[in-house]
PDB file of C-alpha atoms in Angstrom:
ATOM      1  CA  MET A 564       0.000   0.000   0.000  1.00 61.00           C
ATOM      2  CA  GLN A 565       1.667   3.190  -1.190  1.00 85.00           C
ATOM      3  CA  ASN A 566      -0.625   5.454   0.837  1.00 92.00           C
ATOM      4  CA  PRO A 567      -2.229   3.299   3.541  1.00 94.00           C
ATOM      5  CA  ALA A 568      -5.202   4.529   5.508  1.00 97.00           C
ATOM      6  CA  LEU A 569      -5.053   4.715   9.288  1.00 98.00           C
ATOM      7  CA  VAL A 570      -7.880   3.742  11.643  1.00 98.00           C
ATOM      8  CA  LEU A 571      -8.338   5.700  14.847  1.00 98.00           C
ATOM      9  CA  THR A 572     -10.720   4.466  17.539  1.00 98.00           C
ATOM     10  CA  ALA A 573     -11.279   6.508  20.676  1.00 97.00           C
ATOM     11  CA  TYR A 574     -13.653   7.023  23.572  1.00 97.00           C
ATOM     12  CA  CYS A 575     -13.927   9.399  26.508  1.00 97.00           C
ATOM     13  CA  ALA A 576     -16.438  11.374  28.553  1.00 97.00           C
ATOM     14  CA  ASN A 577     -18.569  13.320  26.121  1.00 96.00           C
ATOM     15  CA  ARG A 578     -18.078  17.070  25.844  1.00 95.00           C
ATOM     16  CA  ALA A 579     -18.304  19.735  23.167  1.00 95.00           C
ATOM     17  CA  GLY A 580     -15.534  20.123  20.609  1.00 96.00           C
ATOM     18  CA  ILE A 581     -14.184  16.567  20.364  1.00 96.00           C
ATOM     19  CA  VAL A 582     -14.943  16.008  16.676  1.00 96.00           C
ATOM     20  CA  ALA A 583     -13.734  19.493  15.769  1.00 96.00           C
ATOM     21  CA  ALA A 584     -10.436  18.934  17.590  1.00 96.00           C
ATOM     22  CA  LEU A 585      -9.914  15.519  15.994  1.00 96.00           C
ATOM     23  CA  SER A 586     -10.702  16.835  12.522  1.00 96.00           C
ATOM     24  CA  LYS A 587      -8.372  19.807  12.973  1.00 96.00           C
ATOM     25  CA  ALA A 588      -5.492  17.617  14.160  1.00 96.00           C
ATOM     26  CA  ILE A 589      -5.888  15.283  11.191  1.00 97.00           C
ATOM     27  CA  PHE A 590      -6.098  18.228   8.786  1.00 96.00           C
ATOM     28  CA  GLU A 591      -2.967  19.827  10.211  1.00 95.00           C
ATOM     29  CA  LEU A 592      -1.224  16.470   9.874  1.00 95.00           C
ATOM     30  CA  GLY A 593      -1.976  16.569   6.152  1.00 96.00           C
ATOM     31  CA  GLY A 594      -4.688  13.949   6.411  1.00 96.00           C
ATOM     32  CA  ASP A 595      -7.874  13.408   4.470  1.00 97.00           C
ATOM     33  CA  ILE A 596     -10.764  11.847   6.422  1.00 98.00           C
ATOM     34  CA  LEU A 597     -12.303   8.941   4.500  1.00 97.00           C
ATOM     35  CA  ASP A 598     -14.857   7.857   7.080  1.00 97.00           C
ATOM     36  CA  LEU A 599     -15.932   9.227  10.458  1.00 97.00           C
ATOM     37  CA  GLN A 600     -18.462   7.555  12.720  1.00 98.00           C
ATOM     38  CA  GLN A 601     -19.402   8.566  16.230  1.00 97.00           C
ATOM     39  CA  PHE A 602     -21.843   7.667  18.962  1.00 97.00           C
ATOM     40  CA  ASP A 603     -22.847   9.602  22.062  1.00 96.00           C
ATOM     41  CA  ASP A 604     -24.139   7.265  24.764  1.00 94.00           C
ATOM     42  CA  ALA A 605     -26.640   9.332  26.708  1.00 91.00           C
ATOM     43  CA  GLY A 606     -26.893   6.647  29.373  1.00 89.00           C
ATOM     44  CA  THR A 607     -23.203   6.634  30.296  1.00 91.00           C
ATOM     45  CA  GLY A 608     -22.179  10.061  29.019  1.00 94.00           C
ATOM     46  CA  GLN A 609     -19.452   8.468  26.890  1.00 96.00           C
ATOM     47  CA  PHE A 610     -18.365   9.495  23.396  1.00 97.00           C
ATOM     48  CA  PHE A 611     -17.167   6.850  20.923  1.00 98.00           C
ATOM     49  CA  SER A 612     -15.577   7.425  17.539  1.00 98.00           C
ATOM     50  CA  ARG A 613     -13.930   5.605  14.647  1.00 98.00           C
ATOM     51  CA  VAL A 614     -12.069   7.681  12.068  1.00 98.00           C
ATOM     52  CA  VAL A 615     -10.393   6.441   8.892  1.00 98.00           C
ATOM     53  CA  PHE A 616      -7.941   8.822   7.231  1.00 98.00           C
ATOM     54  CA  ARG A 617      -4.912   8.903   4.950  1.00 97.00           C
ATOM     55  CA  GLY A 618      -2.470  11.483   3.662  1.00 96.00           C
ATOM     56  CA  ALA A 619      -4.116  13.927   1.281  1.00 94.00           C
ATOM     57  CA  SER A 620      -0.983  14.023  -0.856  1.00 92.00           C
ATOM     58  CA  ASP A 621       1.831  12.161   0.909  1.00 93.00           C
ATOM     59  CA  PRO A 622       1.565   9.049   3.093  1.00 95.00           C
ATOM     60  CA  ILE A 623       1.323   9.609   6.839  1.00 96.00           C
ATOM     61  CA  ALA A 624       3.570   7.435   8.985  1.00 94.00           C
ATOM     62  CA  GLU A 625       1.872   5.743  11.930  1.00 95.00           C
ATOM     63  CA  ASP A 626       4.394   7.171  14.422  1.00 95.00           C
ATOM     64  CA  ALA A 627       3.918  10.699  13.055  1.00 95.00           C
ATOM     65  CA  ALA A 628       0.142  10.334  13.386  1.00 96.00           C
ATOM     66  CA  ARG A 629       0.482   9.184  16.993  1.00 96.00           C
ATOM     67  CA  GLN A 630       2.626  12.169  17.889  1.00 95.00           C
ATOM     68  CA  ALA A 631       0.221  14.595  16.237  1.00 94.00           C
ATOM     69  CA  LEU A 632      -2.882  13.077  17.854  1.00 97.00           C
ATOM     70  CA  GLU A 633      -1.461  12.603  21.361  1.00 96.00           C
ATOM     71  CA  PRO A 634      -2.106  16.227  22.525  1.00 96.00           C
ATOM     72  CA  VAL A 635      -5.767  16.018  21.466  1.00 96.00           C
ATOM     73  CA  MET A 636      -6.199  12.665  23.160  1.00 96.00           C
ATOM     74  CA  ALA A 637      -4.657  14.013  26.349  1.00 97.00           C
ATOM     75  CA  GLN A 638      -6.816  17.148  26.219  1.00 96.00           C
ATOM     76  CA  PHE A 639     -10.017  15.100  26.290  1.00 97.00           C
ATOM     77  CA  GLY A 640      -8.747  12.204  28.399  1.00 97.00           C
ATOM     78  CA  MET A 641      -9.331   9.760  25.574  1.00 97.00           C
ATOM     79  CA  LYS A 642      -8.502   6.091  25.535  1.00 97.00           C
ATOM     80  CA  TRP A 643      -7.514   5.384  21.964  1.00 97.00           C
ATOM     81  CA  SER A 644      -5.784   3.132  19.485  1.00 97.00           C
ATOM     82  CA  LEU A 645      -4.346   3.661  16.030  1.00 97.00           C
ATOM     83  CA  SER A 646      -3.642   1.031  13.402  1.00 96.00           C
ATOM     84  CA  ILE A 647      -2.992   0.676   9.698  1.00 96.00           C
ATOM     85  CA  GLN A 648      -6.187  -0.269   7.900  1.00 96.00           C
ATOM     86  CA  GLY A 649      -6.010  -3.858   6.700  1.00 93.00           C
ATOM     87  CA  ALA A 650      -3.053  -4.779   8.899  1.00 95.00           C
ATOM     88  CA  ARG A 651      -3.256  -8.492   9.613  1.00 96.00           C
ATOM     89  CA  GLN A 652      -3.751  -9.543  13.220  1.00 97.00           C
ATOM     90  CA  ARG A 653      -2.251 -12.713  14.671  1.00 98.00           C
ATOM     91  CA  VAL A 654      -5.102 -15.089  15.511  1.00 98.00           C
ATOM     92  CA  LEU A 655      -5.371 -18.342  17.441  1.00 98.00           C
ATOM     93  CA  LEU A 656      -8.360 -20.583  16.648  1.00 98.00           C
ATOM     94  CA  MET A 657      -9.712 -23.021  19.233  1.00 98.00           C
ATOM     95  CA  ALA A 658     -12.226 -25.796  18.599  1.00 97.00           C
ATOM     96  CA  SER A 659     -13.593 -29.023  20.003  1.00 96.00           C
ATOM     97  CA  ARG A 660     -15.421 -31.859  18.259  1.00 93.00           C
ATOM     98  CA  PHE A 661     -17.691 -29.713  16.070  1.00 94.00           C
ATOM     99  CA  ASP A 662     -15.621 -28.212  13.254  1.00 96.00           C
ATOM    100  CA  HIS A 663     -18.097 -26.127  11.211  1.00 96.00           C
ATOM    101  CA  CYS A 664     -16.999 -22.751  12.599  1.00 97.00           C
ATOM    102  CA  LEU A 665     -13.327 -23.701  12.401  1.00 98.00           C
ATOM    103  CA  ALA A 666     -13.687 -24.809   8.772  1.00 97.00           C
ATOM    104  CA  ASP A 667     -15.565 -21.628   7.874  1.00 98.00           C
ATOM    105  CA  LEU A 668     -12.973 -19.298   9.416  1.00 98.00           C
ATOM    106  CA  LEU A 669     -10.117 -21.158   7.737  1.00 98.00           C
ATOM    107  CA  TYR A 670     -11.889 -20.844   4.378  1.00 97.00           C
ATOM    108  CA  ARG A 671     -12.555 -17.123   4.810  1.00 98.00           C
ATOM    109  CA  TRP A 672      -8.929 -16.619   5.858  1.00 97.00           C
ATOM    110  CA  ARG A 673      -7.543 -18.491   2.857  1.00 96.00           C
ATOM    111  CA  ILE A 674      -9.619 -16.541   0.332  1.00 96.00           C
ATOM    112  CA  GLY A 675      -8.514 -13.259   1.926  1.00 96.00           C
ATOM    113  CA  GLU A 676     -11.877 -12.266   3.383  1.00 96.00           C
ATOM    114  CA  LEU A 677     -10.519 -11.915   6.921  1.00 97.00           C
ATOM    115  CA  ALA A 678      -7.417  -9.791   7.553  1.00 95.00           C
ATOM    116  CA  MET A 679      -5.670 -12.193   9.885  1.00 97.00           C
ATOM    117  CA  ASP A 680      -2.762 -14.590  10.119  1.00 97.00           C
ATOM    118  CA  VAL A 681      -3.789 -17.876  11.715  1.00 98.00           C
ATOM    119  CA  ARG A 682      -0.847 -18.670  13.976  1.00 98.00           C
ATOM    120  CA  GLY A 683      -2.208 -21.902  15.386  1.00 98.00           C
ATOM    121  CA  ILE A 684      -5.155 -24.167  16.123  1.00 98.00           C
ATOM    122  CA  VAL A 685      -5.775 -25.490  19.624  1.00 98.00           C
ATOM    123  CA  SER A 686      -8.155 -28.324  20.403  1.00 97.00           C
ATOM    124  CA  ASN A 687      -8.995 -30.653  23.234  1.00 96.00           C
ATOM    125  CA  TYR A 688      -9.546 -33.321  20.560  1.00 97.00           C
ATOM    126  CA  PRO A 689      -6.752 -35.041  18.584  1.00 97.00           C
ATOM    127  CA  ARG A 690      -5.797 -34.046  15.021  1.00 96.00           C
ATOM    128  CA  GLU A 691      -7.620 -37.020  13.452  1.00 96.00           C
ATOM    129  CA  THR A 692     -10.910 -35.466  14.585  1.00 96.00           C
ATOM    130  CA  TYR A 693     -10.447 -33.006  11.706  1.00 96.00           C
ATOM    131  CA  ALA A 694      -9.292 -35.492   9.086  1.00 94.00           C
ATOM    132  CA  ASP A 695     -11.291 -33.704   6.372  1.00 92.00           C
ATOM    133  CA  LEU A 696      -9.775 -30.278   7.102  1.00 94.00           C
ATOM    134  CA  SER A 697      -6.478 -28.995   5.728  1.00 93.00           C
ATOM    135  CA  PHE A 698      -4.282 -27.319   8.349  1.00 95.00           C
ATOM    136  CA  GLU A 699      -1.386 -26.893   5.917  1.00 92.00           C
ATOM    137  CA  GLY A 700       1.105 -24.407   7.304  1.00 92.00           C
ATOM    138  CA  VAL A 701      -0.807 -23.960  10.578  1.00 97.00           C
ATOM    139  CA  PRO A 702       0.559 -25.538  13.786  1.00 97.00           C
ATOM    140  CA  PHE A 703      -1.935 -27.808  15.561  1.00 98.00           C
ATOM    141  CA  HIS A 704      -1.832 -28.127  19.350  1.00 97.00           C
ATOM    142  CA  PHE A 705      -3.642 -31.004  21.068  1.00 97.00           C
ATOM    143  CA  LEU A 706      -4.350 -29.985  24.666  1.00 97.00           C
ATOM    144  CA  PRO A 707      -6.739 -32.543  26.210  1.00 95.00           C
ATOM    145  CA  VAL A 708      -8.544 -31.103  29.208  1.00 93.00           C
ATOM    146  CA  THR A 709      -9.770 -32.825  32.346  1.00 91.00           C
ATOM    147  CA  LYS A 710     -10.592 -31.355  35.723  1.00 88.00           C
ATOM    148  CA  GLU A 711      -7.157 -32.411  36.938  1.00 91.00           C
ATOM    149  CA  THR A 712      -5.159 -31.200  33.896  1.00 91.00           C
ATOM    150  CA  LYS A 713      -7.005 -27.937  33.209  1.00 92.00           C
ATOM    151  CA  PRO A 714      -4.524 -25.621  35.032  1.00 93.00           C
ATOM    152  CA  GLU A 715      -1.573 -27.299  33.307  1.00 95.00           C
ATOM    153  CA  GLN A 716      -3.208 -27.077  29.864  1.00 95.00           C
ATOM    154  CA  GLU A 717      -4.177 -23.440  30.353  1.00 96.00           C
ATOM    155  CA  ALA A 718      -0.553 -22.701  31.227  1.00 96.00           C
ATOM    156  CA  LYS A 719       0.478 -24.320  27.928  1.00 97.00           C
ATOM    157  CA  LEU A 720      -2.188 -22.290  26.140  1.00 97.00           C
ATOM    158  CA  ILE A 721      -0.808 -19.078  27.631  1.00 97.00           C
ATOM    159  CA  GLU A 722       2.668 -20.084  26.437  1.00 97.00           C
ATOM    160  CA  ILE A 723       1.313 -20.430  22.884  1.00 98.00           C
ATOM    161  CA  ILE A 724      -0.491 -17.088  23.080  1.00 98.00           C
ATOM    162  CA  ASP A 725       2.600 -15.312  24.368  1.00 97.00           C
ATOM    163  CA  SER A 726       5.151 -16.985  22.087  1.00 97.00           C
ATOM    164  CA  GLU A 727       3.055 -16.340  18.986  1.00 97.00           C
ATOM    165  CA  GLN A 728       2.178 -12.803  20.120  1.00 98.00           C
ATOM    166  CA  ILE A 729      -1.505 -13.529  19.549  1.00 98.00           C
ATOM    167  CA  ASP A 730      -3.767 -10.511  19.062  1.00 98.00           C
ATOM    168  CA  LEU A 731      -7.079 -12.389  19.030  1.00 98.00           C
ATOM    169  CA  VAL A 732      -8.287 -15.769  20.294  1.00 98.00           C
ATOM    170  CA  VAL A 733     -11.416 -17.194  18.655  1.00 98.00           C
ATOM    171  CA  LEU A 734     -13.357 -19.963  20.366  1.00 97.00           C
ATOM    172  CA  ALA A 735     -14.809 -21.607  17.253  1.00 97.00           C
ATOM    173  CA  ARG A 736     -17.080 -23.963  19.187  1.00 95.00           C
ATOM    174  CA  TYR A 737     -14.427 -24.723  21.794  1.00 96.00           C
ATOM    175  CA  MET A 738     -16.457 -26.525  24.427  1.00 92.00           C
ATOM    176  CA  GLN A 739     -14.265 -25.958  27.471  1.00 92.00           C
ATOM    177  CA  VAL A 740     -14.876 -23.120  29.921  1.00 91.00           C
ATOM    178  CA  LEU A 741     -11.879 -20.832  30.341  1.00 94.00           C
ATOM    179  CA  SER A 742     -10.861 -19.995  33.890  1.00 93.00           C
ATOM    180  CA  SER A 743     -11.665 -16.559  35.293  1.00 93.00           C
ATOM    181  CA  GLU A 744      -7.943 -15.771  35.356  1.00 94.00           C
ATOM    182  CA  LEU A 745      -7.455 -16.620  31.676  1.00 95.00           C
ATOM    183  CA  SER A 746     -10.669 -14.816  30.716  1.00 95.00           C
ATOM    184  CA  ALA A 747      -9.405 -11.680  32.445  1.00 94.00           C
ATOM    185  CA  ARG A 748      -6.021 -12.004  30.724  1.00 95.00           C
ATOM    186  CA  LEU A 749      -7.780 -12.143  27.332  1.00 96.00           C
ATOM    187  CA  ALA A 750     -10.327  -9.401  28.042  1.00 94.00           C
ATOM    188  CA  GLY A 751     -11.412  -7.701  24.844  1.00 95.00           C
ATOM    189  CA  ARG A 752      -9.453 -10.066  22.605  1.00 96.00           C
ATOM    190  CA  CYS A 753     -11.228 -13.422  22.916  1.00 98.00           C
ATOM    191  CA  ILE A 754     -14.459 -14.083  20.996  1.00 98.00           C
ATOM    192  CA  ASN A 755     -16.855 -16.970  21.623  1.00 96.00           C
ATOM    193  CA  ILE A 756     -19.841 -18.262  19.637  1.00 95.00           C
ATOM    194  CA  HIS A 757     -22.844 -19.476  21.574  1.00 88.00           C
ATOM    195  CA  HIS A 758     -26.244 -20.819  20.556  1.00 80.00           C
ATOM    196  CA  SER A 759     -28.862 -18.410  21.887  1.00 73.00           C
ATOM    197  CA  PHE A 760     -32.510 -19.255  22.330  1.00 52.00           C
ATOM    198  CA  LEU A 761     -35.572 -17.784  24.004  1.00 37.00           C
ATOM    199  CA  PRO A 762     -35.979 -19.398  26.454  1.00 47.00           C
ATOM    200  CA  GLY A 763     -32.337 -20.335  27.033  1.00 65.00           C
ATOM    201  CA  PHE A 764     -31.342 -23.982  26.817  1.00 71.00           C
ATOM    202  CA  LYS A 765     -28.205 -24.927  28.703  1.00 72.00           C
ATOM    203  CA  GLY A 766     -26.344 -28.185  28.824  1.00 74.00           C
ATOM    204  CA  ALA A 767     -26.246 -30.995  26.297  1.00 78.00           C
ATOM    205  CA  LYS A 768     -28.178 -31.026  23.005  1.00 84.00           C
ATOM    206  CA  PRO A 769     -29.648 -27.505  23.114  1.00 81.00           C
ATOM    207  CA  TYR A 770     -31.290 -27.900  19.693  1.00 79.00           C
ATOM    208  CA  HIS A 771     -33.060 -31.043  20.856  1.00 86.00           C
ATOM    209  CA  GLN A 772     -34.279 -29.166  23.937  1.00 84.00           C
ATOM    210  CA  ALA A 773     -35.510 -26.364  21.687  1.00 80.00           C
ATOM    211  CA  HIS A 774     -37.373 -28.854  19.511  1.00 82.00           C
ATOM    212  CA  GLU A 775     -39.076 -30.374  22.526  1.00 83.00           C
ATOM    213  CA  ARG A 776     -40.267 -26.937  23.626  1.00 80.00           C
ATOM    214  CA  GLY A 777     -41.545 -26.040  20.156  1.00 85.00           C
ATOM    215  CA  VAL A 778     -39.524 -22.857  19.701  1.00 83.00           C
ATOM    216  CA  LYS A 779     -40.231 -20.670  16.681  1.00 87.00           C
ATOM    217  CA  LEU A 780     -36.820 -18.976  16.498  1.00 85.00           C
ATOM    218  CA  ILE A 781     -33.277 -20.247  16.847  1.00 87.00           C
ATOM    219  CA  GLY A 782     -30.195 -18.075  16.892  1.00 90.00           C
ATOM    220  CA  ALA A 783     -26.569 -17.548  17.810  1.00 93.00           C
ATOM    221  CA  THR A 784     -24.574 -14.914  19.664  1.00 93.00           C
ATOM    222  CA  ALA A 785     -20.911 -13.954  19.329  1.00 94.00           C
ATOM    223  CA  HIS A 786     -19.495 -12.190  22.365  1.00 95.00           C
ATOM    224  CA  TYR A 787     -16.286 -11.358  24.161  1.00 96.00           C
ATOM    225  CA  VAL A 788     -15.307 -13.884  26.812  1.00 95.00           C
ATOM    226  CA  THR A 789     -15.479 -12.854  30.467  1.00 92.00           C
ATOM    227  CA  GLY A 790     -15.373 -14.716  33.754  1.00 85.00           C
ATOM    228  CA  ASP A 791     -19.198 -14.826  33.679  1.00 81.00           C
ATOM    229  CA  LEU A 792     -20.023 -17.784  31.444  1.00 74.00           C
ATOM    230  CA  ASP A 793     -21.698 -16.733  28.165  1.00 77.00           C
ATOM    231  CA  GLU A 794     -22.503 -13.264  29.515  1.00 83.00           C
ATOM    232  CA  GLY A 795     -19.723 -11.200  27.937  1.00 90.00           C
ATOM    233  CA  PRO A 796     -20.304  -8.086  25.806  1.00 93.00           C
ATOM    234  CA  ILE A 797     -22.260  -9.060  22.680  1.00 93.00           C
ATOM    235  CA  ILE A 798     -20.722  -8.291  19.277  1.00 96.00           C
ATOM    236  CA  GLU A 799     -23.089  -9.966  16.804  1.00 95.00           C
ATOM    237  CA  GLN A 800     -26.338 -11.950  16.774  1.00 93.00           C
ATOM    238  CA  ASP A 801     -28.699 -13.511  14.247  1.00 94.00           C
ATOM    239  CA  ILE A 802     -31.845 -15.603  14.219  1.00 92.00           C
ATOM    240  CA  GLU A 803     -33.843 -17.808  11.875  1.00 89.00           C
ATOM    241  CA  ARG A 804     -37.486 -18.789  11.970  1.00 91.00           C
ATOM    242  CA  ILE A 805     -38.327 -22.466  12.286  1.00 89.00           C
ATOM    243  CA  SER A 806     -41.570 -24.422  12.405  1.00 90.00           C
ATOM    244  CA  HIS A 807     -43.106 -27.619  13.694  1.00 90.00           C
ATOM    245  CA  ARG A 808     -41.902 -29.300  10.491  1.00 92.00           C
ATOM    246  CA  ASP A 809     -38.244 -29.007  11.545  1.00 90.00           C
ATOM    247  CA  SER A 810     -36.721 -32.070  13.177  1.00 92.00           C
ATOM    248  CA  PRO A 811     -33.944 -31.782  15.785  1.00 89.00           C
ATOM    249  CA  GLU A 812     -31.457 -32.703  13.056  1.00 92.00           C
ATOM    250  CA  GLU A 813     -32.748 -29.870  10.844  1.00 92.00           C
ATOM    251  CA  LEU A 814     -32.417 -27.459  13.769  1.00 88.00           C
ATOM    252  CA  VAL A 815     -28.806 -28.554  14.207  1.00 89.00           C
ATOM    253  CA  ARG A 816     -28.165 -27.986  10.479  1.00 93.00           C
ATOM    254  CA  LYS A 817     -29.734 -24.529  10.522  1.00 92.00           C
ATOM    255  CA  GLY A 818     -27.993 -23.736  13.793  1.00 92.00           C
ATOM    256  CA  ARG A 819     -24.593 -24.527  12.274  1.00 93.00           C
ATOM    257  CA  ASP A 820     -25.268 -22.050   9.465  1.00 95.00           C
ATOM    258  CA  ILE A 821     -26.249 -19.300  11.910  1.00 95.00           C
ATOM    259  CA  GLU A 822     -23.236 -19.930  14.135  1.00 95.00           C
ATOM    260  CA  ARG A 823     -20.840 -19.781  11.179  1.00 96.00           C
ATOM    261  CA  ARG A 824     -22.065 -16.468   9.820  1.00 96.00           C
ATOM    262  CA  VAL A 825     -22.466 -14.796  13.223  1.00 96.00           C
ATOM    263  CA  LEU A 826     -18.955 -15.737  14.337  1.00 97.00           C
ATOM    264  CA  ALA A 827     -17.441 -14.663  11.008  1.00 98.00           C
ATOM    265  CA  ARG A 828     -19.156 -11.257  11.181  1.00 98.00           C
ATOM    266  CA  ALA A 829     -17.990 -10.738  14.765  1.00 98.00           C
ATOM    267  CA  VAL A 830     -14.392 -11.661  13.942  1.00 98.00           C
ATOM    268  CA  ARG A 831     -14.429  -9.382  10.903  1.00 98.00           C
ATOM    269  CA  SER A 832     -15.764  -6.451  12.935  1.00 98.00           C
ATOM    270  CA  HIS A 833     -13.044  -6.955  15.536  1.00 98.00           C
ATOM    271  CA  LEU A 834     -10.279  -7.259  12.960  1.00 98.00           C
ATOM    272  CA  GLU A 835     -11.426  -4.042  11.292  1.00 97.00           C
ATOM    273  CA  ASP A 836     -11.412  -2.115  14.589  1.00 97.00           C
ATOM    274  CA  ARG A 837     -15.162  -1.567  14.466  1.00 97.00           C
ATOM    275  CA  VAL A 838     -15.873  -2.786  18.007  1.00 98.00           C
ATOM    276  CA  LEU A 839     -15.444  -0.622  21.102  1.00 97.00           C
ATOM    277  CA  LEU A 840     -16.238  -1.877  24.580  1.00 95.00           C
ATOM    278  CA  ASN A 841     -18.828   0.118  26.500  1.00 94.00           C
ATOM    279  CA  GLY A 842     -18.983  -1.466  29.938  1.00 89.00           C
ATOM    280  CA  SER A 843     -20.976  -4.692  29.586  1.00 89.00           C
ATOM    281  CA  LYS A 844     -21.986  -3.726  26.033  1.00 92.00           C
ATOM    282  CA  THR A 845     -20.242  -2.962  22.773  1.00 95.00           C
ATOM    283  CA  ILE A 846     -20.406  -0.224  20.185  1.00 96.00           C
ATOM    284  CA  VAL A 847     -20.147  -1.834  16.736  1.00 98.00           C
ATOM    285  CA  PHE A 848     -19.714   0.661  13.939  1.00 98.00           C
ATOM    286  CA  PRO A 849     -21.136  -0.622  10.614  1.00 96.00           C
ATOM    287  CA  GLU A 850     -19.173  -1.017   7.404  1.00 91.00           C
TER     288      GLU A 850
END
């Protein structure tokens, strides 16, 4: 990229003049704003923004942009990040027996749809579980988990995350609960996919439970992982209508489709710096 765009995300207590100050700083830097989105949360009094800009004539170096923006950020007490648009993040994929989300993410990565580098795959099932999937060029780590071995395996997982300098962990139907300590360590950079129903069905065979209760909608939710099981900030959701004609097996088939697309959209939004945490919620700026 001869003149790459930069993506600025920022949030702070809302007050007058923030957008004007940001725009002025970018203009004085020689930048041209390509996209600017903002949200004022009246409930929390917080201001959120995502700005995409590039040099109007000459490229703007990331370090130069940071130096120019720092005084504005300090003036408003902003928490912010700056990245090159399209820069590939280092991602670790984790899965268990069901491989539909894992296969989908690998496909989207290989065709260039997701700006990421898959640095490894971790599973509590052996490699032969995924005999039909190609992991060419991607290290596979088999970390079987029991109640007794969980601390040891999480320590090995942390070693992988640290050694590979992982930016994002994706639980692509990884069916082991992460400890509160590991969840806290990965706050804001670990995404999980979860079947979501009304009413909620927990435990084994949720689609079979839904069928027995005669639900009319099934869905899935992608969210950031926290110490509270399946209650982290929601990034993406989707639903599909079903009827009495659908068998449990058909619900499972439709559920797989929903889970794949919801997780992929959530991962894409994160990779493109479109997601900002807002307490127990998220702000997700659209494309």
